[in-house]
Amino acid sequence: MEPPLYNLVPEPLDTAEHDTPELLAHARSIAERTKSNLFCSMYGTNPLNIADPSLLITWFPWHKYSAPQPLPEVTMSEKLHVCEQLNATGNPLLFLVEHGGQKMLLKVYHKFPDRDALQDDENDDGEEDTWGRYTRKPDLRVLFQRECNAYAHLLHFGVCKRGTVPHCYGWATLSSRDVGKLVALPLVSDVVRALSSEERPPKDILIEYFANAERLSYRNITSEIAQVALRALHAINAANVIHGDVHRRNILLLPDKRVIWIDFDCSSCVSSGHLMRQDFLRELRDAWSYMYEELVSGMNRILDWI
């Protein structure tokens, strides 16, 4: 997957400076009625399209790949301080925690089956939309295993160290003491309160927390940021990981304009045995289309209500 693919970014355009209020009003009217972006092709043809369909189905063998060691299991320290719950709904549950003066993100997967059921079942796929994003996520044990497997690869191949994804400290099984700290928070959801009564202890992943980060959106994306995001995705692919859920909600933008890809519970790795080399190019191709045909292509100008 190295060196980085050439010419991911189209030539800068100055077409926006010629947009008249009448043009934008007309485009907005059409977009609100049809959900179609009239400017989707303003950056031209996707440079990652493959013209020969036979290349998409031909098996190319993997060279010099060996699966990394599993993500390490860690023991939660008694000094771990739980600050707050970050999401009122959803699974996994997200908590801001602090240890040794360092803030971290605790992702808790609850309602888990027993240990014997925790198999690497990466073929249990959910349903996908036209962008390759999941519209229905698979079983929770699969999401947990996928994220652990992805971070094992990202750590092993140095992507966490490069800073394009969060650093992962490992996974753990929450003890009754740990669950008690979560339940004792002053403002928590009913789901958190129910953790103490679950038959099986919840499992969690401990990762780096980014303060003052904002999710990528139509309002803050630029062609330069899209380029950084695509090259960061390429670095993830180079670690033999398919992200599997390319969407702005899974991309963080830091104040210094650094781009961070998050949420790998829909990912796939070469170790699963069912990925082709072309799958990585497909994801990068679809990400290019998503970035330039939807996010950057003027949607932020015509759909300012999003």
Coordinates of N, CA and C in Angstrom, one line a residue, residues 141-233:
R141 N -20.9 -8.5 20.0 CA -19.6 -9.2 20.2 C -18.7 -9.1 19.0
V142 N -19.4 -8.9 17.8 CA -18.6 -8.8 16.6 C -18.0 -7.4 16.6
L143 N -18.8 -6.4 16.9 CA -18.3 -5.0 17.0 C -17.1 -4.9 17.9
F144 N -17.2 -5.4 19.0 CA -16.1 -5.4 20.0 C -14.8 -6.1 19.4
Q145 N -15.0 -7.3 18.9 CA -13.9 -8.0 18.4 C -13.3 -7.3 17.2
R146 N -14.1 -6.7 16.3 CA -13.5 -6.0 15.2 C -12.7 -4.8 15.6
E147 N -13.2 -4.0 16.6 CA -12.4 -2.9 17.1 C -11.1 -3.3 17.7
C148 N -11.2 -4.4 18.5 CA -9.9 -4.9 19.1 C -8.9 -5.3 18.0
N149 N -9.4 -6.0 17.0 CA -8.5 -6.5 16.0 C -8.0 -5.4 15.2
A150 N -8.8 -4.4 14.9 CA -8.3 -3.2 14.1 C -7.2 -2.5 14.9
Y151 N -7.4 -2.2 16.2 CA -6.4 -1.5 17.0 C -5.2 -2.3 17.1
A152 N -5.3 -3.6 17.2 CA -4.1 -4.5 17.2 C -3.2 -4.2 16.0
H153 N -3.9 -4.1 14.8 CA -3.1 -3.8 13.6 C -2.6 -2.4 13.6
L154 N -3.4 -1.5 14.0 CA -3.0 0.0 13.9 C -1.9 0.2 14.9
L155 N -1.8 -0.4 16.0 CA -0.7 -0.3 16.9 C 0.5 -1.0 16.3
H156 N 0.4 -2.2 15.8 CA 1.5 -2.9 15.3 C 2.2 -2.3 14.1
F157 N 1.4 -1.7 13.2 CA 1.9 -1.1 12.0 C 2.2 0.4 12.2
G158 N 2.1 1.0 13.4 CA 2.6 2.3 13.6 C 1.6 3.4 13.3
V159 N 0.3 3.1 13.0 CA -0.6 4.1 12.6 C -1.0 5.0 13.8
C160 N -1.2 4.3 15.0 CA -1.5 5.1 16.2 C -0.4 6.1 16.5
K161 N 0.8 5.6 16.3 CA 2.0 6.5 16.6 C 2.0 7.7 15.7
R162 N 1.6 7.5 14.5 CA 1.5 8.6 13.5 C 0.5 9.7 13.8
G163 N -0.5 9.3 14.6 CA -1.5 10.3 15.1 C -2.6 10.5 14.1
T164 N -2.9 9.5 13.2 CA -4.0 9.6 12.4 C -5.2 8.9 12.9
V165 N -5.0 8.1 14.0 CA -6.1 7.4 14.7 C -5.7 7.5 16.2
P166 N -6.7 7.3 17.1 CA -6.3 7.4 18.5 C -5.4 6.3 19.0
H167 N -4.6 6.6 20.0 CA -3.8 5.5 20.6 C -4.7 4.7 21.4
C168 N -4.5 3.4 21.4 CA -5.3 2.4 22.1 C -4.5 1.8 23.2
Y169 N -5.0 1.8 24.4 CA -4.2 1.3 25.6 C -4.5 -0.2 25.9
G170 N -5.6 -0.7 25.2 CA -5.9 -2.1 25.4 C -7.4 -2.3 25.8
W171 N -7.8 -3.5 26.1 CA -9.2 -3.8 26.4 C -9.2 -4.4 27.8
A172 N -10.4 -4.4 28.4 CA -10.5 -4.9 29.8 C -11.9 -5.4 30.0
T173 N -12.1 -6.3 31.0 CA -13.4 -6.7 31.5 C -13.6 -5.9 32.8
L174 N -14.7 -5.1 32.8 CA -15.0 -4.3 34.0 C -15.4 -5.1 35.2
S175 N -14.7 -4.8 36.3 CA -15.0 -5.4 37.6 C -16.3 -4.8 38.2
S176 N -16.8 -5.4 39.2 CA -17.9 -4.8 39.9 C -17.5 -3.4 40.5
R177 N -16.3 -3.3 40.9 CA -15.8 -2.0 41.4 C -15.8 -0.9 40.3
D178 N -15.4 -1.3 39.0 CA -15.4 -0.4 37.9 C -16.8 0.0 37.5
V179 N -17.7 -1.0 37.5 CA -19.1 -0.7 37.2 C -19.7 0.2 38.2
G180 N -19.4 0.0 39.5 CA -19.9 0.9 40.6 C -19.5 2.3 40.3
K181 N -18.3 2.6 39.8 CA -17.8 3.9 39.5 C -18.7 4.6 38.4
L182 N -19.1 3.8 37.4 CA -19.9 4.3 36.4 C -21.3 4.6 36.9
V183 N -21.9 3.7 37.6 CA -23.2 3.9 38.1 C -23.3 5.0 39.1
A184 N -22.2 5.3 39.8 CA -22.2 6.4 40.8 C -22.2 7.8 40.3
L185 N -22.0 7.9 39.0 CA -22.0 9.2 38.4 C -23.3 9.9 38.6
P186 N -23.3 11.3 38.8 CA -24.5 12.0 39.1 C -25.5 12.0 38.0
L187 N -25.0 12.1 36.8 CA -25.9 12.1 35.6 C -25.5 11.0 34.6
V188 N -26.3 9.9 34.7 CA -26.1 8.8 33.8 C -27.4 8.3 33.3
S189 N -27.3 7.6 32.2 CA -28.6 7.0 31.6 C -29.0 5.8 32.3
D190 N -30.3 5.4 32.0 CA -30.8 4.2 32.6 C -30.0 3.0 32.2
V191 N -29.4 3.0 31.0 CA -28.6 1.9 30.5 C -27.4 1.7 31.4
V192 N -26.8 2.8 31.8 CA -25.6 2.7 32.7 C -26.0 2.1 34.1
R193 N -27.2 2.6 34.6 CA -27.6 2.1 35.9 C -27.9 0.6 35.9
A194 N -28.2 0.1 34.7 CA -28.6 -1.4 34.5 C -27.3 -2.2 34.4
L195 N -26.1 -1.6 34.3 CA -24.9 -2.4 34.1 C -24.7 -3.3 35.3
S196 N -25.0 -2.9 36.5 CA -24.7 -3.6 37.7 C -25.5 -4.9 37.8
S197 N -26.6 -5.0 37.1 CA -27.5 -6.1 37.1 C -27.3 -7.1 36.0
E198 N -26.4 -6.8 35.1 CA -26.2 -7.7 33.9 C -25.5 -9.0 34.4
E199 N -25.9 -10.1 33.7 CA -25.3 -11.4 34.0 C -23.8 -11.5 33.8
R200 N -23.4 -10.9 32.7 CA -22.0 -11.0 32.3 C -21.4 -9.6 32.5
P201 N -20.1 -9.5 32.9 CA -19.5 -8.2 33.1 C -19.2 -7.5 31.8
P202 N -19.4 -6.2 31.7 CA -19.2 -5.5 30.4 C -17.7 -5.5 30.1
K203 N -17.4 -5.3 28.8 CA -16.1 -5.2 28.3 C -15.9 -3.8 27.8
D204 N -14.6 -3.4 27.8 CA -14.4 -2.0 27.4 C -13.1 -1.9 26.6
I205 N -12.9 -0.8 25.9 CA -11.7 -0.5 25.2 C -11.3 0.9 25.6
L206 N -10.0 1.1 26.0 CA -9.5 2.3 26.5 C -8.7 3.0 25.4
I207 N -9.1 4.2 25.0 CA -8.4 4.9 23.9 C -8.1 6.3 24.2
E208 N -7.3 6.9 23.4 CA -6.9 8.3 23.5 C -8.1 9.3 23.4
Y209 N -8.2 10.3 24.2 CA -9.2 11.3 24.2 C -8.7 12.6 23.6
F210 N -9.5 13.2 22.7 CA -9.1 14.4 22.1 C -10.0 15.6 22.6
A211 N -9.5 16.5 23.4 CA -10.3 17.6 23.8 C -10.4 18.6 22.7
N212 N -11.5 19.3 22.7 CA -11.8 20.4 21.7 C -11.8 19.9 20.2
A213 N -12.1 18.6 20.1 CA -12.2 18.1 18.7 C -13.7 18.3 18.3
E214 N -13.9 18.4 17.0 CA -15.2 18.5 16.4 C -15.3 17.5 15.3
R215 N -16.5 17.0 15.1 CA -16.7 16.0 14.0 C -16.7 16.8 12.6
L216 N -16.2 16.1 11.6 CA -16.2 16.6 10.3 C -17.6 16.9 9.8
S217 N -17.8 18.0 9.2 CA -19.1 18.4 8.7 C -19.0 19.1 7.4
Y218 N -20.2 19.4 6.8 CA -20.3 20.2 5.6 C -19.7 21.6 5.9
R219 N -19.8 22.1 7.1 CA -19.4 23.5 7.4 C -17.9 23.6 7.5
N220 N -17.2 22.6 8.1 CA -15.8 22.8 8.4 C -14.8 22.1 7.4
I221 N -15.4 21.3 6.5 CA -14.5 20.7 5.5 C -14.0 21.6 4.4
T222 N -12.8 21.4 4.0 CA -12.2 22.1 2.8 C -11.5 21.0 2.0
S223 N -11.1 21.4 0.8 CA -10.4 20.4 -0.1 C -9.1 20.0 0.6
E224 N -8.5 20.9 1.3 CA -7.2 20.5 2.0 C -7.5 19.5 3.1
I225 N -8.5 19.7 3.9 CA -8.9 18.8 4.9 C -9.3 17.4 4.3
A226 N -10.0 17.5 3.2 CA -10.4 16.2 2.6 C -9.1 15.4 2.1
Q227 N -8.1 16.2 1.7 CA -6.9 15.5 1.3 C -6.2 14.8 2.5
V228 N -6.1 15.5 3.6 CA -5.5 15.0 4.8 C -6.3 13.7 5.2
A229 N -7.7 13.8 5.2 CA -8.5 12.7 5.6 C -8.3 11.5 4.7
L230 N -8.1 11.7 3.4 CA -7.9 10.6 2.5 C -6.6 9.9 2.7
R231 N -5.6 10.7 2.9 CA -4.2 10.2 3.1 C -4.2 9.5 4.5
A232 N -4.9 10.0 5.5 CA -5.0 9.2 6.7 C -5.7 7.9 6.6
L233 N -6.8 7.9 5.8 CA -7.4 6.6 5.5 C -6.5 5.6 4.8

